[in-house]
Tab-separated table of C-alpha atoms and ligand atoms in Angstrom:
chain	number	residue	atom	x	y	z
I	1	UNK	CA	0.059	0.065	-0.120
I	2	UNK	CA	2.807	2.363	0.743
I	3	UNK	CA	4.397	1.468	-2.740
I	4	UNK	CA	2.351	4.054	-4.976
I	5	UNK	CA	2.987	7.140	-2.617
I	6	UNK	CA	6.324	6.595	-2.641
I	7	UNK	CA	6.580	6.385	-6.612
I	8	UNK	CA	4.473	9.410	-6.799
I	9	UNK	CA	7.000	11.812	-4.463
I	10	UNK	CA	9.697	10.454	-6.583
I	11	UNK	CA	7.953	11.463	-9.748
I	12	UNK	CA	7.343	14.747	-8.540
I	13	UNK	CA	10.950	15.536	-7.886
I	14	UNK	CA	12.940	17.551	-10.438
I	15	UNK	CA	16.572	15.492	-10.800
I	16	UNK	CA	18.550	18.660	-11.013
I	17	UNK	CA	21.849	18.030	-12.941
I	18	UNK	CA	24.685	18.401	-10.232
I	19	UNK	CA	27.481	19.443	-12.515
I	20	UNK	CA	29.434	21.412	-9.428
I	21	UNK	CA	28.550	19.661	-6.468
I	22	UNK	CA	29.825	20.549	-2.993
I	23	UNK	CA	32.872	18.514	-2.199
I	24	UNK	CA	31.022	18.390	1.496
I	25	UNK	CA	28.450	16.307	2.713
I	26	UNK	CA	25.275	17.590	4.059
I	27	UNK	CA	26.621	19.157	8.117
I	28	UNK	CA	30.032	17.669	7.236
I	29	UNK	CA	31.516	17.987	10.727
I	30	UNK	CA	35.178	18.452	8.997
I	31	UNK	CA	33.791	21.420	6.862
I	32	UNK	CA	36.045	24.650	7.907
I	33	UNK	CA	34.693	26.888	10.631
I	34	UNK	CA	34.552	30.465	8.786
I	35	UNK	CA	36.413	32.956	10.251
I	36	UNK	CA	35.026	35.005	13.199
I	37	UNK	CA	34.299	38.605	12.536
I	38	UNK	CA	33.155	41.170	15.384
I	39	UNK	CA	30.656	43.473	13.763
I	40	UNK	CA	29.929	47.082	14.966
I	41	UNK	CA	26.720	47.200	17.069
I	42	UNK	CA	23.327	48.349	15.389
I	43	UNK	CA	22.652	51.336	17.578
I	44	UNK	CA	18.521	51.465	16.444
I	45	UNK	CA	16.358	49.335	14.357
I	46	UNK	CA	16.875	49.816	10.132
I	47	UNK	CA	13.796	51.809	9.523
I	48	UNK	CA	11.340	50.598	6.743
I	49	UNK	CA	12.007	52.256	3.395
I	50	UNK	CA	8.978	53.776	1.579
I	51	UNK	CA	7.949	50.908	-0.354
I	52	UNK	CA	8.369	48.228	2.225
I	53	UNK	CA	6.010	46.169	3.617
I	54	UNK	CA	6.363	46.277	7.137
I	55	UNK	CA	5.875	42.462	8.797
I	56	UNK	CA	6.584	43.731	12.500
I	57	UNK	CA	6.751	47.007	14.455
I	58	UNK	CA	6.888	45.603	17.807
I	59	UNK	CA	2.869	45.703	18.611
I	60	UNK	CA	1.152	43.109	17.084
I	61	UNK	CA	1.037	39.927	14.521
I	62	UNK	CA	-1.512	40.768	12.351
I	63	UNK	CA	0.694	40.035	9.300
I	64	UNK	CA	1.632	36.259	10.761
I	65	UNK	CA	-0.123	32.806	11.440
I	66	UNK	CA	0.652	29.842	12.569
I	67	UNK	CA	-1.086	27.463	9.862
I	68	UNK	CA	-4.444	29.135	9.319
I	69	UNK	CA	-4.977	30.118	13.085
I	70	UNK	CA	-3.777	33.049	14.926
I	71	UNK	CA	0.041	33.573	15.698
I	72	UNK	CA	0.302	32.442	19.075
I	73	UNK	CA	4.162	33.722	19.775
I	74	UNK	CA	4.407	35.998	22.404
I	75	UNK	CA	4.207	40.046	21.886
I	76	UNK	CA	5.465	42.340	24.571
I	77	UNK	CA	8.338	45.803	25.099
I	78	UNK	CA	8.272	46.169	20.811
I	79	UNK	CA	9.236	42.232	19.943
I	80	UNK	CA	7.948	39.250	19.411
I	81	UNK	CA	9.517	35.784	20.678
I	82	UNK	CA	9.045	31.821	19.865
I	83	UNK	CA	6.969	30.007	21.946
I	84	UNK	CA	8.167	26.358	22.147
I	85	UNK	CA	5.373	24.151	20.915
I	86	UNK	CA	3.293	27.132	19.595
I	87	UNK	CA	4.771	26.473	15.758
I	88	UNK	CA	6.218	27.990	12.944
I	89	UNK	CA	4.649	31.743	12.091
I	90	UNK	CA	4.071	32.131	8.644
I	91	UNK	CA	3.328	35.607	6.879
I	92	UNK	CA	-0.091	36.177	5.648
I	93	UNK	CA	0.870	37.488	2.592
I	94	UNK	CA	2.703	35.484	0.002
I	95	UNK	CA	6.538	37.003	-1.591
I	96	UNK	CA	8.839	35.570	-4.308
I	97	UNK	CA	11.804	37.582	-4.952
I	98	UNK	CA	12.239	40.272	-2.071
I	99	UNK	CA	14.957	42.291	0.284
I	100	UNK	CA	14.235	41.057	3.749
I	101	UNK	CA	14.828	42.977	6.855
I	102	UNK	CA	15.115	41.064	9.718
I	103	UNK	CA	16.306	41.721	13.389
I	104	UNK	CA	16.651	39.040	16.176
I	105	UNK	CA	18.288	37.840	19.331
I	106	UNK	CA	19.583	34.933	20.718
I	107	UNK	CA	18.227	34.023	24.152
I	108	UNK	CA	19.559	34.708	27.574
I	109	UNK	CA	20.368	33.117	30.119
I	110	UNK	CA	22.013	30.979	27.704
I	111	UNK	CA	20.662	27.413	27.466
I	112	UNK	CA	21.551	24.268	25.399
I	113	UNK	CA	24.719	23.820	22.746
I	114	UNK	CA	25.264	23.376	19.099
I	115	UNK	CA	21.655	23.580	17.416
I	116	UNK	CA	20.234	23.514	20.652
I	117	UNK	CA	21.152	26.914	21.464
I	118	UNK	CA	19.279	29.863	20.072
I	119	UNK	CA	17.784	27.968	17.028
I	120	UNK	CA	14.787	29.179	15.023
I	121	UNK	CA	14.798	30.443	10.891
I	122	UNK	CA	14.129	32.446	8.067
I	123	UNK	CA	12.469	30.256	5.646
I	124	UNK	CA	11.916	32.059	2.301
I	125	UNK	CA	8.988	30.935	0.790
I	126	UNK	CA	8.467	28.924	3.745
I	127	UNK	CA	11.458	26.276	2.234
I	128	UNK	CA	14.779	27.634	1.748
I	129	UNK	CA	16.073	28.614	5.399
I	130	UNK	CA	18.595	30.870	6.224
I	131	UNK	CA	19.747	29.894	9.587
I	132	UNK	CA	19.300	31.492	12.697
I	133	UNK	CA	21.236	30.492	15.877
I	134	UNK	CA	23.157	31.782	18.536
I	135	UNK	CA	26.716	31.090	16.815
I	136	UNK	CA	28.426	33.541	19.563
I	137	UNK	CA	31.160	30.916	21.137
I	138	UNK	CA	28.726	28.183	20.217
I	139	UNK	CA	30.571	25.414	17.980
I	140	UNK	CA	28.606	23.411	15.548
I	141	UNK	CA	28.921	22.211	11.944
I	142	UNK	CA	29.833	24.545	9.635
I	143	UNK	CA	26.459	24.933	7.314
I	144	UNK	CA	24.142	24.792	10.141
I	145	UNK	CA	25.740	28.001	12.312
I	146	UNK	CA	24.044	31.722	11.732
I	147	UNK	CA	23.984	32.934	8.529
I	148	UNK	CA	24.213	29.522	6.823
I	149	UNK	CA	21.798	28.637	4.105
I	150	UNK	CA	21.182	25.204	6.290
I	151	UNK	CA	22.889	22.204	5.374
I	152	UNK	CA	24.136	23.506	2.631
I	153	UNK	CA	26.192	26.959	2.771
I	154	UNK	CA	28.304	28.220	5.565
I	155	UNK	CA	28.246	31.974	5.745
I	156	UNK	CA	31.604	33.585	4.557
I	157	UNK	CA	32.453	34.516	7.856
I	158	UNK	CA	30.754	34.259	11.713
I	159	UNK	CA	29.438	38.030	12.310
I	160	UNK	CA	27.935	36.727	15.498
I	161	UNK	CA	26.876	39.214	18.273
I	162	UNK	CA	26.500	37.556	21.984
I	163	UNK	CA	23.214	36.522	22.808
I	164	UNK	CA	20.410	38.943	23.999
I	165	UNK	CA	22.137	41.665	21.515
I	166	UNK	CA	19.907	42.575	18.815
I	167	UNK	CA	21.415	41.378	15.346
I	168	UNK	CA	20.192	41.856	12.106
I	169	UNK	CA	19.866	40.030	8.721
I	170	UNK	CA	19.627	41.864	5.235
I	171	UNK	CA	18.392	38.724	2.893
I	172	UNK	CA	17.939	39.444	-0.970
I	173	UNK	CA	16.341	36.143	-2.040
I	174	UNK	CA	15.612	35.233	-5.750
I	175	UNK	CA	13.023	32.460	-6.033
I	176	UNK	CA	13.659	29.517	-8.291
I	177	UNK	CA	12.103	29.847	-11.548
I	178	UNK	CA	10.828	26.873	-12.830
I	179	UNK	CA	9.038	25.807	-16.671
I	180	UNK	CA	6.404	23.297	-16.270
I	181	UNK	CA	8.559	20.226	-14.240
I	182	UNK	CA	11.852	21.584	-15.100
I	183	UNK	CA	14.410	24.043	-13.111
I	184	UNK	CA	15.260	26.937	-15.181
I	185	UNK	CA	17.406	28.841	-12.170
I	186	UNK	CA	17.658	27.806	-8.989
I	187	UNK	CA	16.627	30.205	-5.852
I	188	UNK	CA	19.693	32.349	-4.854
I	189	UNK	CA	20.787	34.369	-1.356
I	190	UNK	CA	23.039	36.865	-0.496
I	191	UNK	CA	22.853	37.676	3.402
I	192	UNK	CA	24.403	40.475	5.404
I	193	UNK	CA	24.576	39.427	8.787
I	194	UNK	CA	24.695	42.781	11.182
I	195	UNK	CA	26.085	44.535	7.886
I	196	UNK	CA	28.585	41.637	7.317
I	197	UNK	CA	28.821	39.610	3.897
I	198	UNK	CA	27.864	36.145	4.881
I	199	UNK	CA	26.250	34.852	1.497
I	200	UNK	CA	27.110	35.851	-1.960
I	201	UNK	CA	24.507	35.261	-4.632
I	202	UNK	CA	24.498	31.242	-3.336
I	203	UNK	CA	22.861	29.185	-5.525
I	204	UNK	CA	20.432	26.677	-3.797
I	205	UNK	CA	20.615	23.017	-4.583
I	206	UNK	CA	16.785	22.668	-3.696
I	207	UNK	CA	14.965	23.200	-0.403
I	208	UNK	CA	16.611	23.349	2.971
I	209	UNK	CA	16.973	19.996	5.077
I	210	UNK	CA	17.695	18.291	8.187
I	211	UNK	CA	20.514	15.438	7.550
I	212	UNK	CA	19.716	15.322	3.436
I	213	UNK	CA	19.358	16.992	0.212
I	214	UNK	CA	16.176	17.378	-1.121
I	215	UNK	CA	15.665	18.224	-5.181
I	216	UNK	CA	13.962	21.053	-6.588
I	217	UNK	CA	9.988	20.561	-6.792
I	218	UNK	CA	7.928	23.205	-8.507
I	219	UNK	CA	5.865	25.369	-6.296
I	220	UNK	CA	4.334	28.896	-7.163
I	221	UNK	CA	6.290	32.257	-7.102
I	222	UNK	CA	4.790	33.450	-4.170
I	223	UNK	CA	4.527	31.579	-1.044
I	224	UNK	CA	5.023	32.695	2.994
I	225	UNK	CA	7.838	33.623	4.923
I	226	UNK	CA	7.964	31.934	7.577
I	227	UNK	CA	9.942	31.901	11.058
I	228	UNK	CA	10.804	28.582	12.939
I	229	UNK	CA	9.859	27.324	15.997
I	230	UNK	CA	13.060	25.773	16.862
I	231	UNK	CA	11.969	25.069	20.660
I	232	UNK	CA	13.884	28.171	21.599
I	233	UNK	CA	12.787	31.499	22.456
I	234	UNK	CA	14.477	33.603	20.055
I	235	UNK	CA	13.181	37.141	20.244
I	236	UNK	CA	12.400	38.963	16.696
I	237	UNK	CA	11.361	42.707	15.996
I	238	UNK	CA	11.057	45.423	13.359
I	239	UNK	CA	10.668	42.934	10.100
I	240	UNK	CA	10.273	44.272	6.661
I	241	UNK	CA	10.239	43.110	3.579
I	242	UNK	CA	10.381	45.008	0.002
I	243	UNK	CA	9.168	43.095	-3.101
I	244	UNK	CA	11.911	42.800	-5.960
I	245	UNK	CA	11.090	42.894	-9.664
I	246	UNK	CA	12.693	40.089	-12.097
I	247	UNK	CA	16.062	40.453	-12.183
I	248	UNK	CA	17.285	41.588	-15.787
I	249	UNK	CA	20.867	40.301	-16.968
I	250	UNK	CA	22.217	43.681	-19.100
I	251	UNK	CA	25.998	42.653	-19.682
I	252	UNK	CA	26.296	45.728	-21.936
I	253	UNK	CA	24.191	48.873	-23.458
I	254	UNK	CA	21.879	48.884	-25.915
I	255	UNK	CA	23.500	49.330	-29.561
I	256	UNK	CA	22.035	51.648	-31.840
I	257	UNK	CA	21.481	50.401	-35.570
I	258	UNK	CA	20.242	52.151	-38.254
I	259	UNK	CA	19.421	51.554	-42.565
I	260	UNK	CA	21.203	54.723	-43.192
I	261	UNK	CA	24.485	54.666	-44.783
I	262	UNK	CA	26.201	57.869	-45.940
I	263	UNK	CA	28.071	58.523	-49.131
I	264	UNK	CA	32.030	58.839	-49.454
I	265	UNK	CA	31.792	62.250	-50.187
I	266	UNK	CA	29.241	62.828	-47.047
I	267	UNK	CA	32.139	60.859	-44.780
I	268	UNK	CA	34.911	63.233	-46.259
I	269	UNK	CA	33.145	66.445	-45.797
I	270	UNK	CA	32.417	65.210	-41.666
I	271	UNK	CA	35.946	63.715	-40.883
I	272	UNK	CA	38.807	66.015	-39.486
I	273	UNK	CA	38.975	68.231	-36.543
I	274	UNK	CA	36.987	70.312	-34.342
I	275	UNK	CA	38.778	71.648	-32.188
I	276	UNK	CA	38.843	68.937	-29.146
I	277	UNK	CA	36.537	66.432	-31.073
I	278	UNK	CA	37.983	64.654	-34.101
I	279	UNK	CA	35.710	62.785	-36.411
I	280	UNK	CA	37.392	59.780	-38.362
I	281	UNK	CA	36.964	56.898	-40.933
I	282	UNK	CA	37.840	53.680	-39.645
I	283	UNK	CA	37.388	51.243	-42.226
I	284	UNK	CA	33.882	52.698	-43.344
I	285	UNK	CA	32.799	53.397	-40.251
I	286	UNK	CA	32.908	57.029	-38.444
I	287	UNK	CA	33.993	57.241	-35.191
I	288	UNK	CA	34.828	60.375	-32.781
I	289	UNK	CA	37.824	60.730	-30.539
I	290	UNK	CA	37.419	62.754	-27.838
I	291	UNK	CA	38.874	62.321	-24.048
I	292	UNK	CA	41.106	59.526	-24.837
I	293	UNK	CA	38.211	58.250	-25.731
I	294	UNK	CA	36.391	56.414	-28.994
I	295	UNK	CA	32.602	56.172	-29.796
I	296	UNK	CA	31.319	54.357	-32.709
I	297	UNK	CA	29.252	56.801	-34.420
I	298	UNK	CA	26.034	55.867	-36.608
I	299	UNK	CA	24.355	58.089	-39.369
I	300	UNK	CA	20.280	58.051	-38.678
I	301	UNK	CA	19.693	60.741	-41.034
I	302	UNK	CA	21.765	62.655	-43.482
I	303	UNK	CA	22.689	65.873	-40.658
I	304	UNK	CA	22.766	63.336	-37.449
I	305	UNK	CA	25.153	61.093	-36.203
I	306	UNK	CA	24.220	58.809	-33.170
I	307	UNK	CA	26.732	57.606	-30.662
I	308	UNK	CA	26.174	53.696	-30.871
I	309	UNK	CA	26.160	52.850	-27.178
I	310	UNK	CA	25.974	56.023	-25.330
I	311	UNK	CA	22.723	58.569	-25.021
I	312	UNK	CA	24.384	61.263	-27.527
I	313	UNK	CA	24.454	62.461	-30.636
I	314	UNK	CA	25.751	64.691	-33.165
I	315	UNK	CA	24.123	67.274	-35.644
I	316	UNK	CA	26.320	67.656	-38.317
I	317	UNK	CA	25.616	71.012	-40.516
I	318	UNK	CA	27.957	71.368	-44.154
I	319	UNK	CA	27.327	74.304	-46.397
I	320	UNK	CA	28.779	74.594	-49.637
I	321	UNK	CA	32.191	76.193	-49.939
I	322	UNK	CA	32.384	76.478	-45.488
I	323	UNK	CA	33.882	73.763	-43.386
I	324	UNK	CA	31.083	71.296	-41.420
I	325	UNK	CA	30.066	72.626	-38.096
I	326	UNK	CA	29.172	70.369	-35.153
I	327	UNK	CA	26.734	69.995	-32.376
I	328	UNK	CA	27.604	67.335	-29.861
I	329	UNK	CA	24.762	67.067	-27.596
I	330	UNK	CA	25.785	64.676	-24.562
I	331	UNK	CA	22.703	63.501	-22.558
I	332	UNK	CA	21.130	66.893	-23.381
I	333	UNK	CA	23.953	69.195	-22.703
I	334	UNK	CA	25.146	70.719	-25.856
I	335	UNK	CA	28.082	71.967	-27.654
I	336	UNK	CA	29.260	73.689	-31.273
I	337	UNK	CA	32.753	73.162	-32.975
I	338	UNK	CA	33.724	74.259	-36.585
I	339	UNK	CA	35.922	71.892	-38.418
I	340	UNK	CA	39.365	73.319	-38.036
I	341	UNK	CA	41.020	74.684	-41.196
Q	1	MG	MG1	16.912	26.792	12.283
């Protein structure tokens, strides 16, 4: 009877090509620990910018639920505190790509060790955990300490402050993209811990998990953010999130194209020096030399040359029997020059 469900769950998983697997196993105790960096303390809550959605301001849990029920974490003195057994919190709203600011404090007095000390976690889309742990003088496996991507990637540094002190996470999260049941691009995390870079554009191999390596499964483009109840009274305050537009990867500027071709006569008429500017022909294409730079020029009419990749153009005025005059327009700032004699 149990055979069929197992088969279906295997079918639902996506086998991703692991062309560059980690040299470490999950929670590898021999994995090097990141260097300790002492951060500066934050002097006040880092307040939300105007386009942020404030998820917790210190006085109520209206933006949060436990499953489909009201959240049952303690709210007092401007913070909320995980109540052991009260369950994970989840945002009422769903999110995909985000910038997320979280302030948290590990419990005092200190109790427990390793993963049992100040454990919580921020789960983007409820699936991808940035670990919250009291990692101040608390040894644990590298991929499970504060600011790790749990079970996958240790932080670049251990920038932990002592328990009881407010710490910050600034997280940039890009959700995984799916096309049907195929993974198009993995989830990606950048994390600053107390202002120190802890994860840099780290690609995730799938949802984070304890002891194991789970593959991606297609899911919605927006899902709630969750905060872990791991049985430790970790505190949170001042949580805000900004939804991010789709990432656009431009690696170079747009280049102008044109069907206009200048005659040899037009090219010869315009080439020459104009004070600080020089227009020259290079194997049939026009270039402007200026300020030790060279710009490709594209004719777009009988009297205008556009800069190929810069928001600028040159208007050319040639009258019979007179040297040509150019007006260079750089982003709306214009200067004219007459061709040197
Ligand atoms: Mg955790």
